[in-house]
mmCIF file of N, CA and C in Angstrom:
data_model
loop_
_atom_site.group_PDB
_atom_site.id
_atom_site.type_symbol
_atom_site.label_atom_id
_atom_site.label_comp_id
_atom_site.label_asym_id
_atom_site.label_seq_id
_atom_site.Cartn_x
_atom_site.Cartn_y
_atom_site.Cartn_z
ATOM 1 N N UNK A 1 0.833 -1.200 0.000
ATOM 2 C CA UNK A 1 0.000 0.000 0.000
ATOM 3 C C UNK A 1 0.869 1.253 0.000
ATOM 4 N N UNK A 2 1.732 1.446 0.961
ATOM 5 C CA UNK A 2 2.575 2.388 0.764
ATOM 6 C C UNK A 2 3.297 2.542 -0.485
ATOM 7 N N UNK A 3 3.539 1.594 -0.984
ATOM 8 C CA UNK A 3 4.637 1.871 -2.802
ATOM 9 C C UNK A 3 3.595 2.538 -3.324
ATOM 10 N N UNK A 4 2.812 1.955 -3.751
ATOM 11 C CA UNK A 4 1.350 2.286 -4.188
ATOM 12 C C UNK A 4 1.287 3.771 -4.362
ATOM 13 N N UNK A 5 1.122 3.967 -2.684
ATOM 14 C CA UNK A 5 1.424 5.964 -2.391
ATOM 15 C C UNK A 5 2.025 6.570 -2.910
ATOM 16 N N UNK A 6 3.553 5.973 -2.877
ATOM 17 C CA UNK A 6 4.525 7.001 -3.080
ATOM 18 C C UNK A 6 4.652 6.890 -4.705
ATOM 19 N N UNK A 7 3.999 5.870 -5.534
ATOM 20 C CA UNK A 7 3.972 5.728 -6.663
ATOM 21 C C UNK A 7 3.008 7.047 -7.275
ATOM 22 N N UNK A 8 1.930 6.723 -6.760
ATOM 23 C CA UNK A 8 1.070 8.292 -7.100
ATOM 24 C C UNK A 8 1.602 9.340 -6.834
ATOM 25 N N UNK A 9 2.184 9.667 -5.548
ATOM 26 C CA UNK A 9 2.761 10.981 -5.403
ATOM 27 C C UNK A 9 3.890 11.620 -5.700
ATOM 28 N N UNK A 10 4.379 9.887 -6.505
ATOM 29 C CA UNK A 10 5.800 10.589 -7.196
ATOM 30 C C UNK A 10 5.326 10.958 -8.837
ATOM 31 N N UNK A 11 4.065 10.332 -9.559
ATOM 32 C CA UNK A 11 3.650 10.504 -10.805
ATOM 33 C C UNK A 11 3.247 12.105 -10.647
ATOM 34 N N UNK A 12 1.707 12.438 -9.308
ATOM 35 C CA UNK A 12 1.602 13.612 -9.275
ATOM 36 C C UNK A 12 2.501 14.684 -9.357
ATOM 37 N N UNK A 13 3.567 14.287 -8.473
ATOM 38 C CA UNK A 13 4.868 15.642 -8.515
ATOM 39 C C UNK A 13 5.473 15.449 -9.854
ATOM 40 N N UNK A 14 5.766 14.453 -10.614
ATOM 41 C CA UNK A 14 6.018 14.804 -12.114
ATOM 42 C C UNK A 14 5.531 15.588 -12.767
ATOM 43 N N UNK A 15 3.868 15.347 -12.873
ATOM 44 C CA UNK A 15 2.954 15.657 -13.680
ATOM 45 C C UNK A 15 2.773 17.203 -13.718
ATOM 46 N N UNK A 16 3.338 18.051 -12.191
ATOM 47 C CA UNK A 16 3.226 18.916 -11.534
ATOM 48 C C UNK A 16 4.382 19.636 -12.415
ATOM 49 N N UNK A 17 5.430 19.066 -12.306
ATOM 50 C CA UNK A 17 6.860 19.885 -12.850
ATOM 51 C C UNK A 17 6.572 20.122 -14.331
ATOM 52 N N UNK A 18 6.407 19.532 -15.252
ATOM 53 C CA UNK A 18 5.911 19.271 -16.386
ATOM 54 C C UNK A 18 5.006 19.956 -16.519
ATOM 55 N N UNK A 19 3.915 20.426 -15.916
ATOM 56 C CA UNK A 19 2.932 21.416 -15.602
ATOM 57 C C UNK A 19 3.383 23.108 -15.715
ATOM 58 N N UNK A 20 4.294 23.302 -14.558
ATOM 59 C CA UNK A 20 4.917 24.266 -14.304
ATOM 60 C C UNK A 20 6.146 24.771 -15.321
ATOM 61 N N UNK A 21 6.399 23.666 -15.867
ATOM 62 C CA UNK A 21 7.695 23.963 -16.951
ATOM 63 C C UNK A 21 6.919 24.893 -18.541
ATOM 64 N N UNK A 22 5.899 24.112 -18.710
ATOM 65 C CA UNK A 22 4.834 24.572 -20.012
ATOM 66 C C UNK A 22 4.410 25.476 -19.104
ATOM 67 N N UNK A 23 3.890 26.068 -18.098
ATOM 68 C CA UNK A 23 3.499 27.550 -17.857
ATOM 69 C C UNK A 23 4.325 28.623 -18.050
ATOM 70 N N UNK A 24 5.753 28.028 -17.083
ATOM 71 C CA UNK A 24 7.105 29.260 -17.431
ATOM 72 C C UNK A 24 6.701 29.452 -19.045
ATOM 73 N N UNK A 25 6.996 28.950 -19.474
ATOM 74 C CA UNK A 25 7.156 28.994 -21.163
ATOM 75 C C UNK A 25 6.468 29.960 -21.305
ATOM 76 N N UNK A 26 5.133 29.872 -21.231
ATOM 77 C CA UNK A 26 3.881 30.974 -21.264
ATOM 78 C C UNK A 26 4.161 32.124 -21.080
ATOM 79 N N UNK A 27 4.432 31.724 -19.583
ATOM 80 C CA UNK A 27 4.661 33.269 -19.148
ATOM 81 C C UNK A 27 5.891 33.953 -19.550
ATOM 82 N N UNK A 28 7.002 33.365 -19.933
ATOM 83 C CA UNK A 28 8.220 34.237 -20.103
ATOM 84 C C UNK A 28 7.739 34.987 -21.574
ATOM 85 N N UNK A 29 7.118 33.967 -22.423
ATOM 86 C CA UNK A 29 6.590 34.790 -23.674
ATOM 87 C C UNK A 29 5.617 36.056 -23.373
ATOM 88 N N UNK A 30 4.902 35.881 -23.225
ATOM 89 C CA UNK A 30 3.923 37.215 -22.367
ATOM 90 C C UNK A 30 4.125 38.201 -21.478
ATOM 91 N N UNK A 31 5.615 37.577 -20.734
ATOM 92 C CA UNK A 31 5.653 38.949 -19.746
ATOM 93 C C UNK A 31 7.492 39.253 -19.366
ATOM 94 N N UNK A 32 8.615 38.808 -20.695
ATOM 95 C CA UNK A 32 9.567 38.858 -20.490
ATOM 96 C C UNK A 32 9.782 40.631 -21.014
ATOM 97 N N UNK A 33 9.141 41.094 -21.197
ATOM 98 C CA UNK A 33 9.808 42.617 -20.937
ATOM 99 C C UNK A 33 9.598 43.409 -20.155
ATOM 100 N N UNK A 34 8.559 42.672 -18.947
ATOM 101 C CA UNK A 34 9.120 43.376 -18.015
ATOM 102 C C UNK A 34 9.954 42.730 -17.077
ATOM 103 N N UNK A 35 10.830 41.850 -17.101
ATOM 104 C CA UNK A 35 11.723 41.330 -16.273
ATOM 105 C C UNK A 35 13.230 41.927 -16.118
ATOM 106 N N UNK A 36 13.137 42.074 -14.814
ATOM 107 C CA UNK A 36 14.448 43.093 -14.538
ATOM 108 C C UNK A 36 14.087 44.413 -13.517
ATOM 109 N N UNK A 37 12.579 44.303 -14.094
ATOM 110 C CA UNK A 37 12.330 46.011 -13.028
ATOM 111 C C UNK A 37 11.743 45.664 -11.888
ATOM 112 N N UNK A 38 12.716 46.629 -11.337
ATOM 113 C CA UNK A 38 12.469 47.099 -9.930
ATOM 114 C C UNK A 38 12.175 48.163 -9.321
ATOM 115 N N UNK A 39 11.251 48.555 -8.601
ATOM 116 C CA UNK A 39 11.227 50.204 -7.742
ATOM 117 C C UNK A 39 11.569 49.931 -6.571
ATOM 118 N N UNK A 40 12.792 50.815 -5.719
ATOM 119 C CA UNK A 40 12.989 50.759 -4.413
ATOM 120 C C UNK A 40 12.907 51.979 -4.228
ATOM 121 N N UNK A 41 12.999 52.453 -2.712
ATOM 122 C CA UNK A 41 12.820 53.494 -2.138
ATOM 123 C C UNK A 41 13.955 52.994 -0.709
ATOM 124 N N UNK A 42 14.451 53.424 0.234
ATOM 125 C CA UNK A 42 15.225 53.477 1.284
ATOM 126 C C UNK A 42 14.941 51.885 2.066
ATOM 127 N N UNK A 43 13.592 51.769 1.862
ATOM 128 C CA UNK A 43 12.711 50.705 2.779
ATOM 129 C C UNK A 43 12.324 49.442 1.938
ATOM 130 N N UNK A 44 11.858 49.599 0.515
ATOM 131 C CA UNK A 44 10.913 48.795 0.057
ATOM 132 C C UNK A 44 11.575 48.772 -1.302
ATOM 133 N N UNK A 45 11.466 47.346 -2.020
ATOM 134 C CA UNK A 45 11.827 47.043 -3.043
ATOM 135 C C UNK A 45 10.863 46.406 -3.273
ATOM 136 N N UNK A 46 10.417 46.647 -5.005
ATOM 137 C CA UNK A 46 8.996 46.116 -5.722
ATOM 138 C C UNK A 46 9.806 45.200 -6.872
ATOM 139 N N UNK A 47 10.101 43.963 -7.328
ATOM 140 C CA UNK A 47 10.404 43.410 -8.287
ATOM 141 C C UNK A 47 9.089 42.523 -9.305
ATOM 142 N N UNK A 48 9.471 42.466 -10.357
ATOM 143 C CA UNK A 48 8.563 41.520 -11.356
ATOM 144 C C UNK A 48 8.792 40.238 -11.289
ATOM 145 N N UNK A 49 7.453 39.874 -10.388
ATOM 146 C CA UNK A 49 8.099 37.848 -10.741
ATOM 147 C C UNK A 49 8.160 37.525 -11.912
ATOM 148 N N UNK A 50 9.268 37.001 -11.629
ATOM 149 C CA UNK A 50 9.701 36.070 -13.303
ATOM 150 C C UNK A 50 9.598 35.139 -13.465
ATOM 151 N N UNK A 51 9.193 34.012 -12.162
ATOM 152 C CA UNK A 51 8.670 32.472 -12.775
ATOM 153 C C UNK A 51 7.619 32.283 -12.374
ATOM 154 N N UNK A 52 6.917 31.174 -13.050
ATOM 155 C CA UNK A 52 5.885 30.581 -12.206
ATOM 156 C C UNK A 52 7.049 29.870 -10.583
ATOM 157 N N UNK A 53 7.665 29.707 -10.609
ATOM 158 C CA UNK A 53 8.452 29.095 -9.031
ATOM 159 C C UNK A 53 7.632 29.990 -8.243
ATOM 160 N N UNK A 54 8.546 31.298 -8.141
ATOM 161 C CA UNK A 54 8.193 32.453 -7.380
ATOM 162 C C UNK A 54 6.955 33.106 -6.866
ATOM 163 N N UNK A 55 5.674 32.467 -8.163
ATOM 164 C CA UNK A 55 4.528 32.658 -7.996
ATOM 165 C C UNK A 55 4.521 31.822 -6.605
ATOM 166 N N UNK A 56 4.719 30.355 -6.814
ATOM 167 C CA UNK A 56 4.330 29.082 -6.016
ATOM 168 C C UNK A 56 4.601 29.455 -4.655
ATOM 169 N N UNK A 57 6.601 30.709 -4.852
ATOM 170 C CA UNK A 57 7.160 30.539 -3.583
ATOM 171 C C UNK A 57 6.094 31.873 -2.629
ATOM 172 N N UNK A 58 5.779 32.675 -3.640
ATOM 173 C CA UNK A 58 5.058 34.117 -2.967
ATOM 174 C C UNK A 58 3.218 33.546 -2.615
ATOM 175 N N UNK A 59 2.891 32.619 -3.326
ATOM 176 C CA UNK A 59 1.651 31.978 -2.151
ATOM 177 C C UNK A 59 1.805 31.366 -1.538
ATOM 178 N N UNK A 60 3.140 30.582 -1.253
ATOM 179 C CA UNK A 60 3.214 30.316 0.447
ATOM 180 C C UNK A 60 3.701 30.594 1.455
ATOM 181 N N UNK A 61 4.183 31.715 0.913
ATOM 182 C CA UNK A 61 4.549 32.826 2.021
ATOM 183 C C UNK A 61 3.588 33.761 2.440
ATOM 184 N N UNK A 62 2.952 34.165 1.666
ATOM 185 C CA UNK A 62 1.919 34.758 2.373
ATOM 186 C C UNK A 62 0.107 33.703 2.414
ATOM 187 N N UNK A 63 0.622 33.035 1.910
ATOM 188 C CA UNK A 63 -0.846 32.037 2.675
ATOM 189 C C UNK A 63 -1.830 32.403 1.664
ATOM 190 N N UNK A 64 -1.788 33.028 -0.206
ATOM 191 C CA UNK A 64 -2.392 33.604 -0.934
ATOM 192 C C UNK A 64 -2.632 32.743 -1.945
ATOM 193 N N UNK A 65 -3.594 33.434 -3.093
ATOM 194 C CA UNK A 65 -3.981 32.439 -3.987
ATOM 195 C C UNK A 65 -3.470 32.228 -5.150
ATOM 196 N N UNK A 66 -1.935 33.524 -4.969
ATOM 197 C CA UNK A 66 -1.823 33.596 -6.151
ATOM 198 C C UNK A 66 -0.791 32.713 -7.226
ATOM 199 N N UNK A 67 -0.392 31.724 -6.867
ATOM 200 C CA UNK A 67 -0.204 30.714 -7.689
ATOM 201 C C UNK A 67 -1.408 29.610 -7.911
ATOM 202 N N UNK A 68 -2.411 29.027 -6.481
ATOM 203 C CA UNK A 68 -3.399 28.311 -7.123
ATOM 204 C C UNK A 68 -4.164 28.858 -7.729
ATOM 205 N N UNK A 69 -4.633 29.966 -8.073
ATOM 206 C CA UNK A 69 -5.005 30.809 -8.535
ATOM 207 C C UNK A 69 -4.657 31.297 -10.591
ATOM 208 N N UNK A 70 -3.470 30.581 -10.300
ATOM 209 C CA UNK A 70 -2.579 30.928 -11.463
ATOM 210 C C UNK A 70 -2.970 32.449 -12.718
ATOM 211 N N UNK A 71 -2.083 32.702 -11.496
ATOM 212 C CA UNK A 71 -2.364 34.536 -12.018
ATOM 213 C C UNK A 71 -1.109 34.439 -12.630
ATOM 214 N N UNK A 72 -0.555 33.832 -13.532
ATOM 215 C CA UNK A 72 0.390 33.678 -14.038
ATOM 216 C C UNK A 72 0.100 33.454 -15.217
ATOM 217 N N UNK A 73 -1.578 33.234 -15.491
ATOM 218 C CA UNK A 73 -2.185 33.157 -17.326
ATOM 219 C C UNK A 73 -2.583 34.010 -17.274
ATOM 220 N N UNK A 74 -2.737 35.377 -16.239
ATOM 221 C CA UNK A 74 -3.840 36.696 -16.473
ATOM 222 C C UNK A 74 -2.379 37.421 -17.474
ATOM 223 N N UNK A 75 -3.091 37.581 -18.810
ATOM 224 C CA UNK A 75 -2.425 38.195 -19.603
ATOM 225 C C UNK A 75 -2.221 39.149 -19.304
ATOM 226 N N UNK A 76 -3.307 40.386 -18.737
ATOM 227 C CA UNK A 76 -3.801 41.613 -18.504
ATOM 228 C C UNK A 76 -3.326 42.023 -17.254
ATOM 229 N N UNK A 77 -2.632 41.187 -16.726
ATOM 230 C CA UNK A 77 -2.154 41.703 -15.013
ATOM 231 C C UNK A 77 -0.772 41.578 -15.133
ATOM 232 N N UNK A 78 0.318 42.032 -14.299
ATOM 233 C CA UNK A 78 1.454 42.155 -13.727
ATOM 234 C C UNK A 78 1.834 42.042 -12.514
ATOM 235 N N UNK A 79 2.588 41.130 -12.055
ATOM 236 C CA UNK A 79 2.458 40.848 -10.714
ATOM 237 C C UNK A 79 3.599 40.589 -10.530
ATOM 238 N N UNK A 80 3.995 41.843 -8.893
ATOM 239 C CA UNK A 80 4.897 41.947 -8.231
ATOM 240 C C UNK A 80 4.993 41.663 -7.039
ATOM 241 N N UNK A 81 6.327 41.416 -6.569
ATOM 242 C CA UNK A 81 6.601 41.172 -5.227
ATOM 243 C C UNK A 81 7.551 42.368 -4.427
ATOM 244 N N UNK A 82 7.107 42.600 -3.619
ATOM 245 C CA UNK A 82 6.960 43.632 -2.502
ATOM 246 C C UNK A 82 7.826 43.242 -1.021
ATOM 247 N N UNK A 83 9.207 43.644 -0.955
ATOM 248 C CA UNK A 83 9.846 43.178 0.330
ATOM 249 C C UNK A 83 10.079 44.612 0.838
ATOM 250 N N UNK A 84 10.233 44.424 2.153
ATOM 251 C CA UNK A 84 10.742 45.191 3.525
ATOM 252 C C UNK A 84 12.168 44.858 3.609
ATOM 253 N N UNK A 85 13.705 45.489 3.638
ATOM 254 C CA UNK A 85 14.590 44.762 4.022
ATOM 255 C C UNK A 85 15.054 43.406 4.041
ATOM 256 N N UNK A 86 14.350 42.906 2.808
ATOM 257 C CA UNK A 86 14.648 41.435 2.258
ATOM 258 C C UNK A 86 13.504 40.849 2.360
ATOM 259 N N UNK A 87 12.570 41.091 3.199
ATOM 260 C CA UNK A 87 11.567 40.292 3.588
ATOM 261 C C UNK A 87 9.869 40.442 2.484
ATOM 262 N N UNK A 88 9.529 38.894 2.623
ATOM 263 C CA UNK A 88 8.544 39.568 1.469
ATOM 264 C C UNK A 88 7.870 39.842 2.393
ATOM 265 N N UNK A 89 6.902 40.961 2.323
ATOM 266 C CA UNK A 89 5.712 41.912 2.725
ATOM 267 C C UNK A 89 4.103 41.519 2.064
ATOM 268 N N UNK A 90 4.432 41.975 0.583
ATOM 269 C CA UNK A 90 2.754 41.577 -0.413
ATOM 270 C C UNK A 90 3.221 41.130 -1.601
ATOM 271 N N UNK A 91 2.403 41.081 -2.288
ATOM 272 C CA UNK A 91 2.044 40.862 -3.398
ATOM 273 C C UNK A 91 0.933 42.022 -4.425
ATOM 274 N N UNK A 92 1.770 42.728 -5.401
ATOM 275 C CA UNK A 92 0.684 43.100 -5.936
ATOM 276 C C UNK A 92 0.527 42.660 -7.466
ATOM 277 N N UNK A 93 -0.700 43.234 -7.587
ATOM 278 C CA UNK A 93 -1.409 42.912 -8.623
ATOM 279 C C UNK A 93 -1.901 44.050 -9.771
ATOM 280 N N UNK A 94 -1.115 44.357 -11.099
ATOM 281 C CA UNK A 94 -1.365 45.463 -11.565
ATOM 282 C C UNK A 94 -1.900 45.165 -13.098
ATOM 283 N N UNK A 95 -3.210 46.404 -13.316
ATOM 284 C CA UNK A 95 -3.967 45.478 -14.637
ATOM 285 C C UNK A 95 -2.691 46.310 -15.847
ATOM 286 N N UNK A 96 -3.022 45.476 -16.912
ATOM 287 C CA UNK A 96 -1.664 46.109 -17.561
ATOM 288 C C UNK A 96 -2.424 46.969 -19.157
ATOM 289 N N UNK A 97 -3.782 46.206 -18.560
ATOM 290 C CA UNK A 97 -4.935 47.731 -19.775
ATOM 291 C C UNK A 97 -5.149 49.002 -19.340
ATOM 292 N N UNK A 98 -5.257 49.487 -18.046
ATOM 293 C CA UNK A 98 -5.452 50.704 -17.162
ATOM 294 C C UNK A 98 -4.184 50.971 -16.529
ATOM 295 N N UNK A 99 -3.445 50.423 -16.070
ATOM 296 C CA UNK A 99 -2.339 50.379 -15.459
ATOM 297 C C UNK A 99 -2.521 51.136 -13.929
ATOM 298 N N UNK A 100 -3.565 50.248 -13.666
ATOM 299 C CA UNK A 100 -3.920 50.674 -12.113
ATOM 300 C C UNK A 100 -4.009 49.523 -11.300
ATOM 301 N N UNK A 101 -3.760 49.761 -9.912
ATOM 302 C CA UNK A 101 -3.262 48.479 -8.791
ATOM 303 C C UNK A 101 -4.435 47.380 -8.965
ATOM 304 N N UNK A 102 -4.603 46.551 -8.750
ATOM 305 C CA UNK A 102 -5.836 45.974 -8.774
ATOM 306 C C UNK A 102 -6.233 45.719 -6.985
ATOM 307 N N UNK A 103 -5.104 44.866 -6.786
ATOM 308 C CA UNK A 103 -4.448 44.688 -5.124
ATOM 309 C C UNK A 103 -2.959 44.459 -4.940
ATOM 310 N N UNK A 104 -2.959 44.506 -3.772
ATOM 311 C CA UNK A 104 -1.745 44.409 -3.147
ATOM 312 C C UNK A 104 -2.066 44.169 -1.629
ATOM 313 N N UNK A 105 -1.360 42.306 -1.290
ATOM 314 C CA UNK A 105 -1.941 41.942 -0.518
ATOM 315 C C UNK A 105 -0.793 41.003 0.370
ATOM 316 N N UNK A 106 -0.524 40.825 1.007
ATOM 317 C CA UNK A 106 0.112 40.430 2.329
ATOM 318 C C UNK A 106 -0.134 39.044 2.648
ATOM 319 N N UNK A 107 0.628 38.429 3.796
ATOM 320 C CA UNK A 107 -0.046 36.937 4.839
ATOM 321 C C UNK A 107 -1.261 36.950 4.776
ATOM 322 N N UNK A 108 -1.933 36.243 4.569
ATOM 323 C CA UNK A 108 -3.317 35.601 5.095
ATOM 324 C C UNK A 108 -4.258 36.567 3.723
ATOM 325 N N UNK A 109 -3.392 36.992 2.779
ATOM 326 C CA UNK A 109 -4.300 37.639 1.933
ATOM 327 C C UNK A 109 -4.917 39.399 2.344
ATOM 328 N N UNK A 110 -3.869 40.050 3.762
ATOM 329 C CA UNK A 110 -4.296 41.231 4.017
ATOM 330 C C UNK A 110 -3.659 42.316 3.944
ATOM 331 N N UNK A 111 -3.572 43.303 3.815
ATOM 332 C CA UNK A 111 -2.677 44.320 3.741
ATOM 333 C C UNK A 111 -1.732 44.509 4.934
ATOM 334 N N UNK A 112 -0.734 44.694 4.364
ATOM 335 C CA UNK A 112 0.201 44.690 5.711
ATOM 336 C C UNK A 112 0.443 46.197 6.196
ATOM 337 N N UNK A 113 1.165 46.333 7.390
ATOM 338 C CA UNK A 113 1.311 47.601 7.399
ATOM 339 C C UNK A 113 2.131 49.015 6.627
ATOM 340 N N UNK A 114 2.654 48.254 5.553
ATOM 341 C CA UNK A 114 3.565 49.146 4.363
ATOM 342 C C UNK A 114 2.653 49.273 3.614
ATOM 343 N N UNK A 115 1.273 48.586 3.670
ATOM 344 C CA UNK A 115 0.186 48.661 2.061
ATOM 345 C C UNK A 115 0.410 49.922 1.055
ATOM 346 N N UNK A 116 0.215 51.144 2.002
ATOM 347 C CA UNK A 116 -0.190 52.324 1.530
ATOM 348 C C UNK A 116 1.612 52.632 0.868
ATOM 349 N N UNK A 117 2.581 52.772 1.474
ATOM 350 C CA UNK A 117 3.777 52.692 0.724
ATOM 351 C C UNK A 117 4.370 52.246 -0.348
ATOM 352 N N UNK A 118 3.754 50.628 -0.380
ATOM 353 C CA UNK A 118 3.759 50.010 -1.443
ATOM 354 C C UNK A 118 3.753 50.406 -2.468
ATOM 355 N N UNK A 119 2.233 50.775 -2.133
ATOM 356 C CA UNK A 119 1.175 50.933 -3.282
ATOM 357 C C UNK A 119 1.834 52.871 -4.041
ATOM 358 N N UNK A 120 1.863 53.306 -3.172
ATOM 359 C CA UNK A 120 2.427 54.937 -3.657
ATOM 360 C C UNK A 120 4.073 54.777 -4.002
ATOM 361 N N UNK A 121 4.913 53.785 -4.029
ATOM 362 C CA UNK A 121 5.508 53.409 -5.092
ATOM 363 C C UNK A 121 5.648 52.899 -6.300
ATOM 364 N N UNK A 122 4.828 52.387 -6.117
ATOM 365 C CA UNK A 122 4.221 50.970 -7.503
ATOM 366 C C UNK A 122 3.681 51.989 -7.984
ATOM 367 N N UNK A 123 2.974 53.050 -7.990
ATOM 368 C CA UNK A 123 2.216 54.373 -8.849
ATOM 369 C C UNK A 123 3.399 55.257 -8.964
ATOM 370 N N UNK A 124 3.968 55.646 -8.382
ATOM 371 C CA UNK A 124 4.937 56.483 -8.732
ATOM 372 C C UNK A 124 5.644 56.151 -9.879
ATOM 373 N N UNK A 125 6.267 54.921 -9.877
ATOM 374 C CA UNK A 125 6.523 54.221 -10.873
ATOM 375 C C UNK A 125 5.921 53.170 -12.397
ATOM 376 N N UNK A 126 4.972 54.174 -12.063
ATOM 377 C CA UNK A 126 3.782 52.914 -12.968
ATOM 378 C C UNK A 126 4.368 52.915 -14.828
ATOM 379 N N UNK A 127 4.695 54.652 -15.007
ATOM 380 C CA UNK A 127 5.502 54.793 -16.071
ATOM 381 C C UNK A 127 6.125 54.179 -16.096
ATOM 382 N N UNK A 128 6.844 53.438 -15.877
ATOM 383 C CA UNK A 128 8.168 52.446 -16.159
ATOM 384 C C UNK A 128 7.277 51.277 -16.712
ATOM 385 N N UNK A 129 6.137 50.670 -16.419
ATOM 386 C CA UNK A 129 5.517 49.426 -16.795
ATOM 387 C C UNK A 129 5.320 49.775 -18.301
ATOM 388 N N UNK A 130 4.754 51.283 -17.921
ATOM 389 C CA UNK A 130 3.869 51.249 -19.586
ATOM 390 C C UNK A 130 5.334 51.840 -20.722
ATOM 391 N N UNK A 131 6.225 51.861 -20.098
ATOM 392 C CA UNK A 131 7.044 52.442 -21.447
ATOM 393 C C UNK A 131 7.390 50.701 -21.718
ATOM 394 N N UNK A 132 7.825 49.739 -20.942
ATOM 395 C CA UNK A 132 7.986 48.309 -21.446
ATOM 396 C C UNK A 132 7.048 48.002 -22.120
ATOM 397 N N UNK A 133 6.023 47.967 -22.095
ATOM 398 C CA UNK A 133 4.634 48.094 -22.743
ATOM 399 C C UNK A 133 4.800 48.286 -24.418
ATOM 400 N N UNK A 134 5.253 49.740 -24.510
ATOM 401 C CA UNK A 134 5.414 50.185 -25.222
ATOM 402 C C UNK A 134 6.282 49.946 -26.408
ATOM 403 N N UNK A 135 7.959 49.311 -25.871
ATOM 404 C CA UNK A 135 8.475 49.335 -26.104
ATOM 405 C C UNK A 135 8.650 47.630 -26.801
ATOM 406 N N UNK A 136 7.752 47.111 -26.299
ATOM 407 C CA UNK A 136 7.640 45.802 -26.426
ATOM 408 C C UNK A 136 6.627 45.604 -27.499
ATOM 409 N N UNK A 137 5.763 46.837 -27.973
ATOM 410 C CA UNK A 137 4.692 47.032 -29.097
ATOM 411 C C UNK A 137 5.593 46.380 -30.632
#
């Protein structure tokens, strides 16, 4: 019974990698120009996830949906990660037709106490998304 187990759960975790390998693909086609940017300020650094990994690693760090979720096929969104002094903080979420926040969201899916900082960086800097945008036309 146990082989059995570990037989399924070693097919599932294949099936899983193989999964995740054809998404990267996806996504690096769809969202490799903006990879590389970053906004910091003294406190806070905003980077562009670049894999589906990072998706996987930034919903279980904050306890979010956004890898089961796989906001990693939303063509129309951009999604960054948000640290404090190394530490991840949120996650946001930016539409890339309006180029306005959608969310930006923390542990357990809530705003943390940098929200409002975050977020008035990620706008400050929003020009930088849309000239990649642009530039990527």
């Amino acid at each position: 019974m146990v082989k059995k187990q570990d037989e399924i759960i070693k097919s599932t975790f294949e099936e899983k990698k193989k999964q995740i390998a054809k998404n990267q693909k996806r996504y690096f086609k769809t969202k490799k120009q903006f990879f590389g940017l970053v906004f910091s300020n003294e406190h806070i650094s905003v980077k562009v996830i670049e894999t589906v990994k990072e998706f996987l690693e930034e919903g279980c760090i904050h306890k979010h949906c956004v890898f089961t979720n796989e906001y990693y096929k939303k063509d129309n969104s951009l999604i960054l990660s948000a640290k404090v002094k190394g530490i991840h903080i949120e996650t946001v979420q930016v539409s890339l037709e309006n180029f306005e926040i959608l969310q930006s969201r923390g542990r357990g899916n809530k705003a943390s106490k940098y929200n409002k900082d975050i977020i008035d960086l990620v706008k400050r800097n929003m020009h930088q998304i849309g000239a990649r945008m642009k530039k990527a036309s």
